[in-house]
GROMACS .gro file of C-alpha atoms in nm:
model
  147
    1UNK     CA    1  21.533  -1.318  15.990
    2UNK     CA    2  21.864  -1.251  16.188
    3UNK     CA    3  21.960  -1.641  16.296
    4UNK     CA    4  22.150  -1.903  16.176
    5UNK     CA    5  22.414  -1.933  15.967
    6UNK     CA    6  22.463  -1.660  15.709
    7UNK     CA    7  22.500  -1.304  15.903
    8UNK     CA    8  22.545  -1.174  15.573
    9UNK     CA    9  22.175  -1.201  15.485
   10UNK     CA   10  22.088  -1.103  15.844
   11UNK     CA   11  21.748  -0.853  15.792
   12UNK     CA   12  21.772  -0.875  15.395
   13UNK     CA   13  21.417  -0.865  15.259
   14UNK     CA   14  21.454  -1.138  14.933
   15UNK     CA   15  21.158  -1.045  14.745
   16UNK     CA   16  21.239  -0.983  14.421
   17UNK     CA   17  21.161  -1.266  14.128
   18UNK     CA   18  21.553  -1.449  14.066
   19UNK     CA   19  21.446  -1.758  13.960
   20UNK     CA   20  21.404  -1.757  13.579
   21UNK     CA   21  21.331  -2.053  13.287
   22UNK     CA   22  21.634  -2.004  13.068
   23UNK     CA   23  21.608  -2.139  12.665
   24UNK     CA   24  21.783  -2.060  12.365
   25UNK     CA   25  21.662  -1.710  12.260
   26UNK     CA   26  21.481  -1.883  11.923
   27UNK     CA   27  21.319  -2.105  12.142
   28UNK     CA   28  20.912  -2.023  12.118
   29UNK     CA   29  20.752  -2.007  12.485
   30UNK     CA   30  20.437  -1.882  12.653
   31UNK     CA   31  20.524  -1.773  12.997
   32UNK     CA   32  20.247  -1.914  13.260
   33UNK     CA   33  20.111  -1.672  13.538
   34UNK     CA   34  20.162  -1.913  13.872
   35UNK     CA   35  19.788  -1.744  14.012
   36UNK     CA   36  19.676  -1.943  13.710
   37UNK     CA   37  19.772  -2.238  13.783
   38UNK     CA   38  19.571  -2.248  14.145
   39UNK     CA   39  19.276  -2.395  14.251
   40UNK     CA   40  19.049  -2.305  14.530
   41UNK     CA   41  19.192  -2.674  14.691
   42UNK     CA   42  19.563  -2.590  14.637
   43UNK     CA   43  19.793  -2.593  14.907
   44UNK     CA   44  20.012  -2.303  14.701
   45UNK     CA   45  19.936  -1.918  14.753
   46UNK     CA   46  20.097  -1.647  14.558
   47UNK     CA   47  20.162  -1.329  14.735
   48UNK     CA   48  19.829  -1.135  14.851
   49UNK     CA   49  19.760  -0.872  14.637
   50UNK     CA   50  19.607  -0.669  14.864
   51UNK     CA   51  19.957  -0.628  15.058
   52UNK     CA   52  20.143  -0.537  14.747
   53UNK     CA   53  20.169  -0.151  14.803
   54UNK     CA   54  20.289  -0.213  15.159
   55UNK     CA   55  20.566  -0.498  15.042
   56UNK     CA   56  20.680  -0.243  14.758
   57UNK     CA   57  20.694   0.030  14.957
   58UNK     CA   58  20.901  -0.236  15.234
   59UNK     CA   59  21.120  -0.318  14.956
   60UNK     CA   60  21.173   0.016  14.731
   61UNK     CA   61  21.214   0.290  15.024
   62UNK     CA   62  21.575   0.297  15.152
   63UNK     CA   63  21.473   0.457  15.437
   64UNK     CA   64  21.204   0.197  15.534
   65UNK     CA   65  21.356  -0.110  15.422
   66UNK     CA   66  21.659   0.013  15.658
   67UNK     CA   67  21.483   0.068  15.926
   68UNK     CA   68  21.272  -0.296  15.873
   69UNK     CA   69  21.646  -0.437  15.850
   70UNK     CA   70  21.754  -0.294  16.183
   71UNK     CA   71  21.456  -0.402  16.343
   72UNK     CA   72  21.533  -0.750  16.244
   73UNK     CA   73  21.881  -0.755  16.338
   74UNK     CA   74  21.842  -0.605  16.636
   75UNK     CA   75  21.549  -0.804  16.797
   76UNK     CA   76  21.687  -1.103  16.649
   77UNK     CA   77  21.396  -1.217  16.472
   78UNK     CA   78  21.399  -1.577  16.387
   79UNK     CA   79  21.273  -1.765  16.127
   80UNK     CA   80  20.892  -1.809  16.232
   81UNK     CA   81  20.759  -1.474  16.115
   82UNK     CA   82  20.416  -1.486  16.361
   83UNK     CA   83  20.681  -1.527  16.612
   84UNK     CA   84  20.866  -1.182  16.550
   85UNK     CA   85  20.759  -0.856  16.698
   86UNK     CA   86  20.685  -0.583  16.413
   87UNK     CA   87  20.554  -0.354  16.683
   88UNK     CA   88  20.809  -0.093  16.624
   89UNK     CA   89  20.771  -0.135  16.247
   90UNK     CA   90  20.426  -0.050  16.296
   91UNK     CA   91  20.498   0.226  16.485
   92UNK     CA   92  20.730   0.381  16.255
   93UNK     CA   93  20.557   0.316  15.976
   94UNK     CA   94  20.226   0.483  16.171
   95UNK     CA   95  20.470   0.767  16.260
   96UNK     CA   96  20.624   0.873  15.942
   97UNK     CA   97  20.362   0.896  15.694
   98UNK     CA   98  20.596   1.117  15.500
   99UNK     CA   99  20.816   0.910  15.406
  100UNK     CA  100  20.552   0.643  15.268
  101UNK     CA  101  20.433   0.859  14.954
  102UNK     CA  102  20.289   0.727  14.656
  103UNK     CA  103  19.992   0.506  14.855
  104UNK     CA  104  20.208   0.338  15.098
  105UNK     CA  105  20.003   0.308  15.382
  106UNK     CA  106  20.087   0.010  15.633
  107UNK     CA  107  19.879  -0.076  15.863
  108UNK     CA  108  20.003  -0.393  15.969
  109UNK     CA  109  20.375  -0.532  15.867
  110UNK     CA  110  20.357  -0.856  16.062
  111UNK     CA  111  20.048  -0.934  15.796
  112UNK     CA  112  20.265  -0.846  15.500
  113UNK     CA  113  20.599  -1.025  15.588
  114UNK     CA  114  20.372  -1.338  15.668
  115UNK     CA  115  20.279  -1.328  15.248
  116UNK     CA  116  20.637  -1.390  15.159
  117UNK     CA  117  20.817  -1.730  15.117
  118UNK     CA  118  20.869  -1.927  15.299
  119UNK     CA  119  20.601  -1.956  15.469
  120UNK     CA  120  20.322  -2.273  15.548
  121UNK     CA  121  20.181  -2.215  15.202
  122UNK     CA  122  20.561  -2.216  14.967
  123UNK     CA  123  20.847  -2.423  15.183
  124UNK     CA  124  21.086  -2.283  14.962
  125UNK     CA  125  21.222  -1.923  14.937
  126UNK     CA  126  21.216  -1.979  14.563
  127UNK     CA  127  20.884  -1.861  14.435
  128UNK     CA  128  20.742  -2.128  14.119
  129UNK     CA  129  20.747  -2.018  13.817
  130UNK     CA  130  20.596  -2.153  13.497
  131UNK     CA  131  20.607  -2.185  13.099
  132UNK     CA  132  20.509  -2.354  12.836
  133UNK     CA  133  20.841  -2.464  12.591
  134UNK     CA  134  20.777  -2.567  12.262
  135UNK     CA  135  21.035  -2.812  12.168
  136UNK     CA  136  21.173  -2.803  11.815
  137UNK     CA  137  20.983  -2.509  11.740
  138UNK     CA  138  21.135  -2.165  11.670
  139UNK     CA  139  21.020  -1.806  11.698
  140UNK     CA  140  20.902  -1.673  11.375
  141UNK     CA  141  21.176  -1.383  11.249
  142UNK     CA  142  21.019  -1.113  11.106
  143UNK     CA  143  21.269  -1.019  10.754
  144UNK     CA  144  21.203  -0.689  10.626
  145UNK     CA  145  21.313  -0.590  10.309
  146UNK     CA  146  21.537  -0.291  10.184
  147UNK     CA  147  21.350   0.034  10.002
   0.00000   0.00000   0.00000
């Protein structure tokens, strides 16, 4: 959004995966896929699938993910996505096919941006993440011997 109190972040799209389980590099652990975790009854949804062409293409085209930035910035979207107008992403993104290679088609950003955090489904702009630690056990080393 383009409110509030850090300007600085002002039509940044935060997307990528920062938060991380750290251990001691011995440490034996089986990461956990979140979408795994859900039920049908949870409250928790991971990003749609079905939108992730349209958020990579969002968040790996310069050119695009500009031009989403200055539409943010300059009709001061707030924080309530369904609120914000994406009509002239739309249109640009209906307009300029060329510069959406590689299957980038998006119909409909408004639909996309609503996937990402926070929104009614994840509070938090920090998306879960999950592992299993075994305490007190270690990674087996592999030792290979000289010939």
């Amino acid at each position: 959004h383009a409110q509030g109190g850090q300007p600085k972040k002002f039509g940044e799209l935060f997307y990528d995966t920062i938060d991380k389980i750290i251990v001691p590099a011995d440490t034996e652990v089986q990461p956990i896929a979140v979408n795994t975790l859900l039920s049908s009854t949870s409250v928790l949804r991971v990003f749609p699938a079905k939108n992730s062409a349209g958020i990579n293409q969002l968040r790996n085209n310069p050119f695009v993910r500009k031009f989403l930035k200055d539409v943010c910035v300059d009709e001061k979207w707030g924080p309530e996505m369904r609120n914000n107008s994406t009509k002239k992403m739309d249109h640009f993104c209906k307009t300029n096919k060329r510069f959406l290679g590689g299957g980038g088609k998006i119909n409909n950003v408004k639909e996309i941006l609503l996937g990402l955090y926070p929104n009614e489904h994840m509070p938090s702009d920090h998306p879960p993440v999950a592992a299993t630690v075994f305490i007190n056990a270690k990674k087996a080393t592999s030792k290979r011997g000289n010939s």
